[in-house]
Coordinates of C-alpha atoms in Angstrom, one line a residue:
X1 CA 58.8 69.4 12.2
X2 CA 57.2 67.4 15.0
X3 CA 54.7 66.0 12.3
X4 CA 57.7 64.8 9.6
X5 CA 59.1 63.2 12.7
X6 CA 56.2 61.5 14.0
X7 CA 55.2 60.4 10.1
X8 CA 59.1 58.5 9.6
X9 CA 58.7 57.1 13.1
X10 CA 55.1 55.0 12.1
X11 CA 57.0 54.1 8.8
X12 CA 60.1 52.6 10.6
X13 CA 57.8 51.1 13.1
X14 CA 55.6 49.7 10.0
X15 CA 58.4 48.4 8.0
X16 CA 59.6 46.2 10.7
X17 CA 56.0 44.7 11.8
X18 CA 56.2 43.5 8.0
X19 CA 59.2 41.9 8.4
X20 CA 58.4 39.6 11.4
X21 CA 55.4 38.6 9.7
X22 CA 57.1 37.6 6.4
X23 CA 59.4 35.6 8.5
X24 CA 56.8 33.8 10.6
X25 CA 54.2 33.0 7.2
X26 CA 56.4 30.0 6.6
X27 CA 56.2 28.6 9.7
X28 CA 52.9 29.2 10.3
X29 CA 52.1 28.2 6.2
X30 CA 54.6 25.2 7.5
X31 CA 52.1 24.3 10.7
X32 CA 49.3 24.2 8.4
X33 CA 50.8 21.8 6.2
X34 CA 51.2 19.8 8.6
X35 CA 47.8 19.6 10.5
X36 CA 46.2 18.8 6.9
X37 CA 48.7 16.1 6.0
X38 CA 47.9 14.2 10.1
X39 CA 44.0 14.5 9.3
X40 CA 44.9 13.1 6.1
X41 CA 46.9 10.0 7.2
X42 CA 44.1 9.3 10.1
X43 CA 41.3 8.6 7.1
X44 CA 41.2 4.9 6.2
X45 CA 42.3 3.6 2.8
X46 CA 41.0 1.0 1.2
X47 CA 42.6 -2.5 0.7
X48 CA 41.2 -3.4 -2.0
X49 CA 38.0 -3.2 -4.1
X50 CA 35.5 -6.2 -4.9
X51 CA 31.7 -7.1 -6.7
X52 CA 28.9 -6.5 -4.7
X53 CA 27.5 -9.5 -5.8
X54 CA 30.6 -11.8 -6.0
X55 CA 33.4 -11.5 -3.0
X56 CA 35.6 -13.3 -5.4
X57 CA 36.1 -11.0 -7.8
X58 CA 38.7 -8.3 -6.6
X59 CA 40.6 -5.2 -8.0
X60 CA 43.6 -2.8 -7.1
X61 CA 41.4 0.3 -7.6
X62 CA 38.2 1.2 -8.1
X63 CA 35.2 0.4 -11.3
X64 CA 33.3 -1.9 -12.6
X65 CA 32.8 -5.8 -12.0
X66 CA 31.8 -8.3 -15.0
X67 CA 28.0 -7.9 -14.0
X68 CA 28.3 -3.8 -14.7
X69 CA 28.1 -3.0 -11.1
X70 CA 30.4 -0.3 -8.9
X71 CA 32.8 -2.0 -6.8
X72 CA 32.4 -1.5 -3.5
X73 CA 35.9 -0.6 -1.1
X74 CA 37.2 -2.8 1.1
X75 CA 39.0 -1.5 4.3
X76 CA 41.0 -3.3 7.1
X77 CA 38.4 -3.7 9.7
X78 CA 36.2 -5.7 6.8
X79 CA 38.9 -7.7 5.8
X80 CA 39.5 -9.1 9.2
X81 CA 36.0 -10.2 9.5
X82 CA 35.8 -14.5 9.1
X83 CA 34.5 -16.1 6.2
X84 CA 30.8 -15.8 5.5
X85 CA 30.4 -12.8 7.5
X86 CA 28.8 -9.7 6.4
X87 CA 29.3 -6.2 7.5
X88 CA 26.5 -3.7 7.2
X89 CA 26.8 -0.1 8.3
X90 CA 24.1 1.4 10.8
X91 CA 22.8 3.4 8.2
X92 CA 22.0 0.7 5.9
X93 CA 21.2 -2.0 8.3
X94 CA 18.2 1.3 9.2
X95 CA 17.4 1.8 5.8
X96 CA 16.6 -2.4 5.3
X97 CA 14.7 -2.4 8.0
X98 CA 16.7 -5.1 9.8
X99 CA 14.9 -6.4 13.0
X100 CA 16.9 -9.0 15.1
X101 CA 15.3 -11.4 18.0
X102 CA 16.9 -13.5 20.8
X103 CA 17.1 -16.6 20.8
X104 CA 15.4 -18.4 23.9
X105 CA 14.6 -21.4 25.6
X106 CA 10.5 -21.6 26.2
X107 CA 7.2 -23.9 26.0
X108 CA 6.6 -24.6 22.5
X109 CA 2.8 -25.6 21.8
X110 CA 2.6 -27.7 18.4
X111 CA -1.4 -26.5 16.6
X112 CA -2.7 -28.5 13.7
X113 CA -4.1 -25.9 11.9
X114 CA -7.3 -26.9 9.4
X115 CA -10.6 -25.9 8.2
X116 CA -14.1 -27.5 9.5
X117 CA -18.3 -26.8 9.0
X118 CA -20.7 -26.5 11.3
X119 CA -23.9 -29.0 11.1
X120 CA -26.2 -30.1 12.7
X121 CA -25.7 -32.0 16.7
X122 CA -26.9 -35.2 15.3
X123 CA -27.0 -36.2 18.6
X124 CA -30.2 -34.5 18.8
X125 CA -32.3 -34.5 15.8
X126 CA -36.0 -35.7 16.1
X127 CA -37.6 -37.7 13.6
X128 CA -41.1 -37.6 13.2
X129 CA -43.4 -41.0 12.7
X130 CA -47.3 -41.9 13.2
X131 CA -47.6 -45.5 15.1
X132 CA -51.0 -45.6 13.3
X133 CA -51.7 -45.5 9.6
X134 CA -53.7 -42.3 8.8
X135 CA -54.7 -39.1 6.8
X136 CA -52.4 -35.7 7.6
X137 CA -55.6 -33.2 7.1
X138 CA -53.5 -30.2 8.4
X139 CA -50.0 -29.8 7.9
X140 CA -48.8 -26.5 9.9
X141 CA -45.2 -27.2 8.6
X142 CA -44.7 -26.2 4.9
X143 CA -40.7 -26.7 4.3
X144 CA -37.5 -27.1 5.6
X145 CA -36.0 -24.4 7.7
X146 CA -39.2 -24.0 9.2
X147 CA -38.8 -23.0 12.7
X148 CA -40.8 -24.5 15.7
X149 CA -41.4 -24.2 19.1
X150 CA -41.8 -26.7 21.7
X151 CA -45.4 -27.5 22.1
X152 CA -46.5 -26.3 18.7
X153 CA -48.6 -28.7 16.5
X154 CA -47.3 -29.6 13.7
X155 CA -49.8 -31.7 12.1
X156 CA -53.5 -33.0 12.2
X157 CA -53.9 -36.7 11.7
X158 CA -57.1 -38.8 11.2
X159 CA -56.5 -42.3 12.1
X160 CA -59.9 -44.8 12.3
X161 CA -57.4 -46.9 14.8
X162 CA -57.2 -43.9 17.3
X163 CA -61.1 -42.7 17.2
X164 CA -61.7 -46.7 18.0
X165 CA -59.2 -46.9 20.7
X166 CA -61.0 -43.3 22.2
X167 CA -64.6 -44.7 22.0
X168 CA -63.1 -48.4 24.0
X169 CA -61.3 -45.6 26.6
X170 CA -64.7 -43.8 26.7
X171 CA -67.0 -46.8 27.2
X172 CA -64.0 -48.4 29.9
X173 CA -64.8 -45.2 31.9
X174 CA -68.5 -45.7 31.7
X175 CA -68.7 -49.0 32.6
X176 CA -66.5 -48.3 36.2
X177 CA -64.2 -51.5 35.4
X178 CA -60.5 -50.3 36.5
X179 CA -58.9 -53.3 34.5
X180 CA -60.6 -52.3 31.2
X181 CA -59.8 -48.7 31.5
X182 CA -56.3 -49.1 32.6
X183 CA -55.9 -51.9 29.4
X184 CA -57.6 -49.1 27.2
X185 CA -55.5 -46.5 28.6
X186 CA -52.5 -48.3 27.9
X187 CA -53.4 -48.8 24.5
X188 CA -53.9 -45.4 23.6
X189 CA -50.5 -44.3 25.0
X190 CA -49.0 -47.4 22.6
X191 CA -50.3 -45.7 19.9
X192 CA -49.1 -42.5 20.2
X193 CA -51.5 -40.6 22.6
X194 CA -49.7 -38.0 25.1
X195 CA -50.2 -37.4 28.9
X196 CA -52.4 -34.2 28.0
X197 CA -54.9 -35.3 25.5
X198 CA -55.8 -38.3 28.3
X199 CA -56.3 -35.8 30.8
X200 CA -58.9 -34.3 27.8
X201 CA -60.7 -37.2 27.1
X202 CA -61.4 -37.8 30.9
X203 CA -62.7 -34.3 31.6
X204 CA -64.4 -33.8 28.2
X205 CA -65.6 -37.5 27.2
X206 CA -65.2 -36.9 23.9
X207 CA -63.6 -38.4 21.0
X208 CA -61.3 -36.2 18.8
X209 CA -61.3 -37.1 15.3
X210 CA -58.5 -35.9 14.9
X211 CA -55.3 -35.7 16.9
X212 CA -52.6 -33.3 17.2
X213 CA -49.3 -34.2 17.2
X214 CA -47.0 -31.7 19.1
X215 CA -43.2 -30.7 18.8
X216 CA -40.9 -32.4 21.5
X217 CA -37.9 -29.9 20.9
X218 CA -37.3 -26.4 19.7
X219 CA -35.6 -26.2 16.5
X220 CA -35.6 -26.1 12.7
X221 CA -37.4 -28.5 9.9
X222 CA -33.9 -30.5 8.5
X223 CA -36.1 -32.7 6.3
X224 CA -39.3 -32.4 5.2
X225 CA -41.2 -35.7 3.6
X226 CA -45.0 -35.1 3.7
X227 CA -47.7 -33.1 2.5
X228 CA -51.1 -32.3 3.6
X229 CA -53.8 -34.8 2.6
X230 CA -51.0 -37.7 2.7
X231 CA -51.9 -41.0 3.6
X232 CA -48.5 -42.2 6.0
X233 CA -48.2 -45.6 7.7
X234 CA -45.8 -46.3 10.6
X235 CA -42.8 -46.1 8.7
X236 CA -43.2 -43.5 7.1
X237 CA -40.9 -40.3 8.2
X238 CA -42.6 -36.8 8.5
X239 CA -40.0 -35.0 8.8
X240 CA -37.0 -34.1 11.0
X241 CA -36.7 -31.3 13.8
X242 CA -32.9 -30.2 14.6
X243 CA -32.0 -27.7 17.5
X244 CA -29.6 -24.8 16.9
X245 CA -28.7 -24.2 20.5
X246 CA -25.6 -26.6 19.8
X247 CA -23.8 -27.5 16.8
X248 CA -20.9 -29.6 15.6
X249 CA -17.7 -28.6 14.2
X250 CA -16.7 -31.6 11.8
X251 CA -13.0 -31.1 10.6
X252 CA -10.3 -32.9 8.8
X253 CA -7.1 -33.5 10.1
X254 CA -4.2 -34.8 7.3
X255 CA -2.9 -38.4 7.9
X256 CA 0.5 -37.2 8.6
X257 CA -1.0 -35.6 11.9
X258 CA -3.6 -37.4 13.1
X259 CA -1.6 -39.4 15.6
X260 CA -1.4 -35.7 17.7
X261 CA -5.2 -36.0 18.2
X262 CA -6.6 -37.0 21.4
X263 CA -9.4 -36.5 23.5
X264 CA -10.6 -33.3 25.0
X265 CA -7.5 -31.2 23.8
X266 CA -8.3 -27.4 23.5
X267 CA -9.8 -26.0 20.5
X268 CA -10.0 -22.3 19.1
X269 CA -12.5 -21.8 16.2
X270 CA -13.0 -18.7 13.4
X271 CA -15.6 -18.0 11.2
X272 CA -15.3 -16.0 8.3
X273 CA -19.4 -14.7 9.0
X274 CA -18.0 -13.5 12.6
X275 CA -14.9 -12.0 12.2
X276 CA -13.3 -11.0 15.4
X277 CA -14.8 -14.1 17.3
X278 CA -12.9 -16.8 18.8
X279 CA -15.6 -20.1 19.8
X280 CA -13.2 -22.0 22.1
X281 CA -14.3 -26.1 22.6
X282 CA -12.6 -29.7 23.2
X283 CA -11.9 -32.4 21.0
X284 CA -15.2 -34.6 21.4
X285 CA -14.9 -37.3 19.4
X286 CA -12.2 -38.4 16.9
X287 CA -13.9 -40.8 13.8
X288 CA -12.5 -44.2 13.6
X289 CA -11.5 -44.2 10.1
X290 CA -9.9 -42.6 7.9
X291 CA -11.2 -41.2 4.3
X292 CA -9.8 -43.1 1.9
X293 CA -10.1 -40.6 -0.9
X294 CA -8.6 -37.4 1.0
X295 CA -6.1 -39.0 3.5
X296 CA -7.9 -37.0 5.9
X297 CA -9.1 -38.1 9.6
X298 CA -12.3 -36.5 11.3
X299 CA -12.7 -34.9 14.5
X300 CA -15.7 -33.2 16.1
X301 CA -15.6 -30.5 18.3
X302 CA -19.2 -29.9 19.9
X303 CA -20.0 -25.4 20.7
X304 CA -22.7 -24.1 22.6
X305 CA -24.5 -21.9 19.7
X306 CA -26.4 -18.9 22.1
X307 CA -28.4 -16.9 19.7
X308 CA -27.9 -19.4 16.5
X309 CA -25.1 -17.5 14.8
X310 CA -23.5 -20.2 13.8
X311 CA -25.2 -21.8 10.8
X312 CA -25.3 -25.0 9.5
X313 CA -22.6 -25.8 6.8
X314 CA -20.8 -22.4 7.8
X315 CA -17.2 -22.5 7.1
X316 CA -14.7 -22.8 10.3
X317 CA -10.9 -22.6 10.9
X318 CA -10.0 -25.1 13.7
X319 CA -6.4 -24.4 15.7
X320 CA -6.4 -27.4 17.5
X321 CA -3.7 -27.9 20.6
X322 CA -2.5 -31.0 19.8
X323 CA 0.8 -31.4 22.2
X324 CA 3.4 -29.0 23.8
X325 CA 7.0 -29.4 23.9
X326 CA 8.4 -27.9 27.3
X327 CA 12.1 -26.0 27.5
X328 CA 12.7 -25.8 23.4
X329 CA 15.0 -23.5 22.0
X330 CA 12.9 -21.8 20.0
X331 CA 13.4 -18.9 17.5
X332 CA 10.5 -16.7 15.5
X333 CA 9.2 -18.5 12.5
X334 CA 10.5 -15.7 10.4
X335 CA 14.1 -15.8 11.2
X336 CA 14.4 -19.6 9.4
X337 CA 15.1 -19.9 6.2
X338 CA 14.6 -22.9 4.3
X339 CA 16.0 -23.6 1.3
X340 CA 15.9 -27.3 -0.7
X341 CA 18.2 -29.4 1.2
X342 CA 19.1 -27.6 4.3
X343 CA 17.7 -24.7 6.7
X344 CA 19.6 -21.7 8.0
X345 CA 19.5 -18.7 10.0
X346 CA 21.4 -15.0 9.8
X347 CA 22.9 -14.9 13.1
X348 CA 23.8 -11.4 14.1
X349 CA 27.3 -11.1 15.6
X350 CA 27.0 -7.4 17.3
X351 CA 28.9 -4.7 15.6
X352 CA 27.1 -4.2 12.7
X353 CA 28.1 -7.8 11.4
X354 CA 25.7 -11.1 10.4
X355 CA 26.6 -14.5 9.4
X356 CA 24.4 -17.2 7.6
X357 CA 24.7 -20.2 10.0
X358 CA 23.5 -23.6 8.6
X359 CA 20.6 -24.8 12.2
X360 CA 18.5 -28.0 12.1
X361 CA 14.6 -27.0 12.8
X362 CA 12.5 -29.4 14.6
X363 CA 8.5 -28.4 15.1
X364 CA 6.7 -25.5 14.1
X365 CA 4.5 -24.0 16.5
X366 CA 3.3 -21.1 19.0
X367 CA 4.9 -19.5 21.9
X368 CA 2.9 -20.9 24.9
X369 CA 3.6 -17.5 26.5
X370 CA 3.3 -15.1 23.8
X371 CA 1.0 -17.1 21.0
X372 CA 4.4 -15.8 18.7
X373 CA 5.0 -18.4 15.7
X374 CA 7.7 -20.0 16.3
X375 CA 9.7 -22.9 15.4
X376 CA 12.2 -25.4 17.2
X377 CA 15.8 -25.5 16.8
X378 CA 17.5 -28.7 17.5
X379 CA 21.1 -28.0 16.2
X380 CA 23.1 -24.3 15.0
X381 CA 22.2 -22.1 17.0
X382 CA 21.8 -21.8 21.4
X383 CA 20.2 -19.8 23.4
X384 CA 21.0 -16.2 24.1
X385 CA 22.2 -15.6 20.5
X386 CA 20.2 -13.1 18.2
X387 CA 18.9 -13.6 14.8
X388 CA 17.8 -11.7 11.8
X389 CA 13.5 -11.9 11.8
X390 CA 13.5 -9.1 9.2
X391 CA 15.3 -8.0 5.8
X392 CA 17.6 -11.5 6.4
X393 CA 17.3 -12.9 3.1
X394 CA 18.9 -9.5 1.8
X395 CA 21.8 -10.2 4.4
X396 CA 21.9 -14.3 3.7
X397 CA 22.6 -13.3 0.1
X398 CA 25.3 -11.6 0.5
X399 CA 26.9 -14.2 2.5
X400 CA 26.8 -16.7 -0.4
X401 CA 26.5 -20.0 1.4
X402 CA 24.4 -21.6 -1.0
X403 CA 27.1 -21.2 -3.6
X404 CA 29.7 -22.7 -0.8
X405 CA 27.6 -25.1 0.0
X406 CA 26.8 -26.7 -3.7
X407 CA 30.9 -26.4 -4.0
X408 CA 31.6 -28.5 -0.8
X409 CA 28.7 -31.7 -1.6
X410 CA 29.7 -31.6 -5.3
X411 CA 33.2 -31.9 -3.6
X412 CA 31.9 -34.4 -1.6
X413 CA 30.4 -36.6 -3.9
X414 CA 33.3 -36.5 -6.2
X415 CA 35.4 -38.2 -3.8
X416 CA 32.8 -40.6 -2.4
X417 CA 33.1 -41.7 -6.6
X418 CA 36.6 -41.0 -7.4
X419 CA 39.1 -43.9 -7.6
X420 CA 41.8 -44.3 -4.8
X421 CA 45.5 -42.4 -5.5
X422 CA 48.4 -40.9 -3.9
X423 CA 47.5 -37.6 -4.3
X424 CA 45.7 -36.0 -1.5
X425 CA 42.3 -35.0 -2.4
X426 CA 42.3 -31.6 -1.9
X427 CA 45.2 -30.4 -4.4
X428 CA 44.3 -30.5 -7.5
X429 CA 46.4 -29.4 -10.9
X430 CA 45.3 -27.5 -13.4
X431 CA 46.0 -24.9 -16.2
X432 CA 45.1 -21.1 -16.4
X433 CA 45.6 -18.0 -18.0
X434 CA 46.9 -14.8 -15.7
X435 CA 44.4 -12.3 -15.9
X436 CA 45.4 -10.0 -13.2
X437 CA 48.3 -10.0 -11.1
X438 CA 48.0 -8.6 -7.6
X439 CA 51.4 -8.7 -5.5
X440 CA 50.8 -6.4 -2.8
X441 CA 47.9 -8.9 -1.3
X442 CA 49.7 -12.3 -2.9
X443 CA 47.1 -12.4 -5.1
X444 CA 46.2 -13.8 -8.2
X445 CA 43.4 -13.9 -11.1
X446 CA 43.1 -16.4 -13.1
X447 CA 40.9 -18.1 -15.8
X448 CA 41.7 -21.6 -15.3
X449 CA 40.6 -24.7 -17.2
X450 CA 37.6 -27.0 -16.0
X451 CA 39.0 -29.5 -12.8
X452 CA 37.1 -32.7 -13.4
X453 CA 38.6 -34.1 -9.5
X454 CA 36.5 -31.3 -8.0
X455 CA 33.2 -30.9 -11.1
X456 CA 34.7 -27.1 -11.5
X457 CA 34.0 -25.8 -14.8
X458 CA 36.4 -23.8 -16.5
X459 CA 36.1 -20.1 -14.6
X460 CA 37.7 -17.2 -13.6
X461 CA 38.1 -16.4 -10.1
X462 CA 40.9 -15.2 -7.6
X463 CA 43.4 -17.3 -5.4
X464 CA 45.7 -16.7 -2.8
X465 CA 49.3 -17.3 -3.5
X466 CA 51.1 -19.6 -0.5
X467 CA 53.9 -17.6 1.7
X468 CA 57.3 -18.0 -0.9
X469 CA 56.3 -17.8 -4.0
X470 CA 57.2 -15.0 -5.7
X471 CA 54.6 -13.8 -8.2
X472 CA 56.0 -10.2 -9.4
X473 CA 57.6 -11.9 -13.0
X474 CA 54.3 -13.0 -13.7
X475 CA 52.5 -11.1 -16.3
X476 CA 49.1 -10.4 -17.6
X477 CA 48.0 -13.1 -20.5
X478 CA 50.6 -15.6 -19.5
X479 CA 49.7 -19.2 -19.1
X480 CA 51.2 -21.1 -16.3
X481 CA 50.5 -24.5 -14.7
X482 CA 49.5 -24.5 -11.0
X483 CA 48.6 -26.9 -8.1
X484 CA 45.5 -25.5 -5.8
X485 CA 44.9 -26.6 -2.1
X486 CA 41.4 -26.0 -0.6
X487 CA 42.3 -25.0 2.8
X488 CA 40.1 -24.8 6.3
X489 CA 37.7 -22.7 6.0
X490 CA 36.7 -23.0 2.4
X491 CA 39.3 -21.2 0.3
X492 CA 41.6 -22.5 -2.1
X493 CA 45.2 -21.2 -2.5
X494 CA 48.0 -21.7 -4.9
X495 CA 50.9 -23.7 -3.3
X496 CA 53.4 -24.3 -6.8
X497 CA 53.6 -23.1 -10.6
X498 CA 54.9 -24.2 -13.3
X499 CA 55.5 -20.8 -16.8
X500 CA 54.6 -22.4 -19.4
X501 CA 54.2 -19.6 -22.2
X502 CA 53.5 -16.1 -22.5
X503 CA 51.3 -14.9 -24.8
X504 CA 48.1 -12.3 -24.8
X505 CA 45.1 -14.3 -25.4
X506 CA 41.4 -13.4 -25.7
X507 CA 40.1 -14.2 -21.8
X508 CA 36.6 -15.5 -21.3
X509 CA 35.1 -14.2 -18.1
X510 CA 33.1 -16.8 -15.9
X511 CA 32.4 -15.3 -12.1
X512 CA 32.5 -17.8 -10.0

């Protein structure tokens, strides 16, 4: 009995557990509801959807743009960004490898950059000549490139003048007379004898046949014009010695910058034999004329040569410091980019944004501190602002100035040409065809005829529709007559329109 009782009390106790809960599931189904629909309305939509490749060209919804590509959404923080600008995520500005650098103000030094060869110091080159006619019997030089040694003969000569002037010498120092032997002295040293082969005739009395002729300078044979056996005369050359332990750097500079040349400035020299080695020197000597072929002006830098590694006609890249340029705003070489009639920079704005700003460049150079390539600005851009030195042309082409910029001189020069009226020159009528029509952002798409006042060829492109007019009768395919106003900034905007008809009609698609 106890049991049945305890068995109907769990059941009564059961039953009514089951009825709370049914009553609270829609509440709590209720709450759930609720939470997903606020997580829902705190995700952004998008405003609109355009071409990755053409701003221009927008749409409602997503798919595809005239070029076959996936548009690309459009939300409200990128639609309040200014013209020109271009917002790139984190992840992609990481993935493009987008490397920024600050702008500063620093010592800009301006290097002519050119190529040289080593020769020979002329400076120094010995040239070999008998002052008596003779006979070389021994010739211990065979070629050019021969290398000698100070005090090494180089040849043998037989000469009947000397072996006369040695037996008067002789016979002056037999006979006692000091004016005879110094006469007879003299003339041997006019004719070529040195201090040592006096000193041999005195202590020997003897008359050499033949004399040797010693080398003055260590060096190497430039130029070799004898052989043994050779009968030479006084004017004859024997050869040429040139020492290696200095050289000349002979370079051309182009006409455009030979007026930075001057006198003693720094030098830094390369070989491609040594790589890894940096020969520093000073302008010696700048040639007075130029070469009338090349355009080129000649400078000589003059380097010690320890060891003679540098060789004669041996290639050499000259960095010459021609000038310096103190407290320039100055910007990495990289970061410029210069198209045909203008230069630019992608200026990055912080946030993840970038904007193609047009800059006038002055000189190219080096960082005096860092030796960084670098390159003046004069105008755009100041100092403290940061630039794009890496993956910029992927962001300046998405900015599309170039096409803004053709649009505004063609503009230009249209009205520098076009005759004088009434109407002010920036609205323009024209006629189009509706491809699109866009209410909710006062939109409008349109393939409009060619605008000879501003050289537009006939496109298709969106407008802005001025505050007022209403655009929600306007259909797809209808052709309508409207007046366009470029505003500040660069866009254009329909101000009035005229229906004319309404008909479909094939529509040819230009992006503009």
């Amino acid at each position: 009995m106890k049991t049945m009782l305890l068995i109907l009390i769990i059941f009564i106790l059961g039953g009514i557990a089951g009825a709370l809960l049914i009553n609270h599931y829609p509440a709590l189904h209720l709450m759930d509801q609720q939470s997903s629909t606020a997580v829902e309305s705190t995700e952004k939509k998008p405003l609109y959807w355009v071409a990755p490749m053409d701003k221009n060209y927008r749409r409602d919804g997503p798919g595809l743009s005239p070029m076959g590509m996936e548009l690309i959404p459009v939300y409200a923080d990128d639609a309040e960004s200014a013209e020109g600008e271009v917002r790139i995520s984190p992840v992609v500005e990481n993935n493009l490898g987008v490397k920024t650098a600050e702008v500063k103000r620093g010592d800009l030094i301006r290097p002519i950059e050119t190529i040289g060869t080593v020769q020979f110091d002329e400076s120094r080159i010995t040239h070999l000549h008998s002052r008596v006619e003779g006979w070389i019997e021994v010739l211990n030089i065979s070629s050019v490139g021969d290398r000698v040694k100070r005090g090494q003969t180089l040849y043998e000569l037989y000469s009947p003048a000397l072996v006369n002037a040695q037996e008067e010498y002789l016979a002056a120092l037999r006979s006692g007379n000091s004016n005879l032997i110094n006469a007879s002295k003299s003339r041997l040293v006019a004719l070529g004898l040195d201090h040592a082969h006096l000193q041999r005739l005195d202590q020997q009395r003897r008359v050499d046949q033949r004399v040797k002729v010693l080398a003055e300078v260590d060096g190497v044979v430039k130029a070799m014009m004898v052989r043994q056996g050779m009968f030479i005369k006084p004017a004859t050359e024997i050869a040429s010695i040139a020492p290696l332990d200095s050289v000349w750097v002979v370079a051309d500079v182009l006409e455009r910058q030979s007026g930075l040349v001057e006198l003693q400035q720094v030098v830094d020299v390369t070989f491609n034999a040594l790589p890894g080695q940096t020969r520093k020197g000073k302008v010696s000597y700048i040639y007075p004329e130029l070469n009338p072929f090349s355009r080129t002006l000649q400078v000589r830098v003059k380097l010690d040569n320890p060891g003679d590694s540098l060789k004669p006609n041996m290639l050499a890249r000259l960095s010459i410091q021609a000038g310096r340029i103190n407290n320039s705003v100055i910007i990495p070489r990289a970061a410029l980019i210069k198209a045909g009639t203008h230069q630019r920079v992608v200026k990055a704005l912080g946030e993840g944004k970038f904007k193609s700003v047009l800059v006038e460049a002055g000189i190219e150079g080096h960082d005096a501190e860092t030796n960084e390539a670098v390159v003046q600005i004069v105008k755009g851009i100041a100092a403290g602002d940061r630039v794009v030195s890496s993956a910029q042309f992927l962001i300046d082409s998405e900015s599309n100035i170039d096409a803004e910029l053709q649009r505004m001189q063609q503009h230009e020069m249209h009205n520098h040409d076009a005759p004088k009226s009434n109407e002010p020159k920036n609205i323009v009528w024209t006629k189009g065809i509706i491809n699109s029509v866009m209410p909710g952002h006062a939109m409008l798409n349109i393939t409009h005829d060619a605008i000879p006042e501003w050289d537009w060829p006939e496109m298709r492109m969106n407008f802005d529709v001025a505050a007022g007019i209403d655009i929600q009768p306007l259909n797809q395919g209808e052709t309508i007559r409207f007046s366009i106003q470029k505003q500040a900034g660069g866009n254009f905007s329909i101000i009035d329109i005229q229906a004319l008809e309404t008909k479909k009609e094939e529509v040819h698609h230009h992006d503009h």
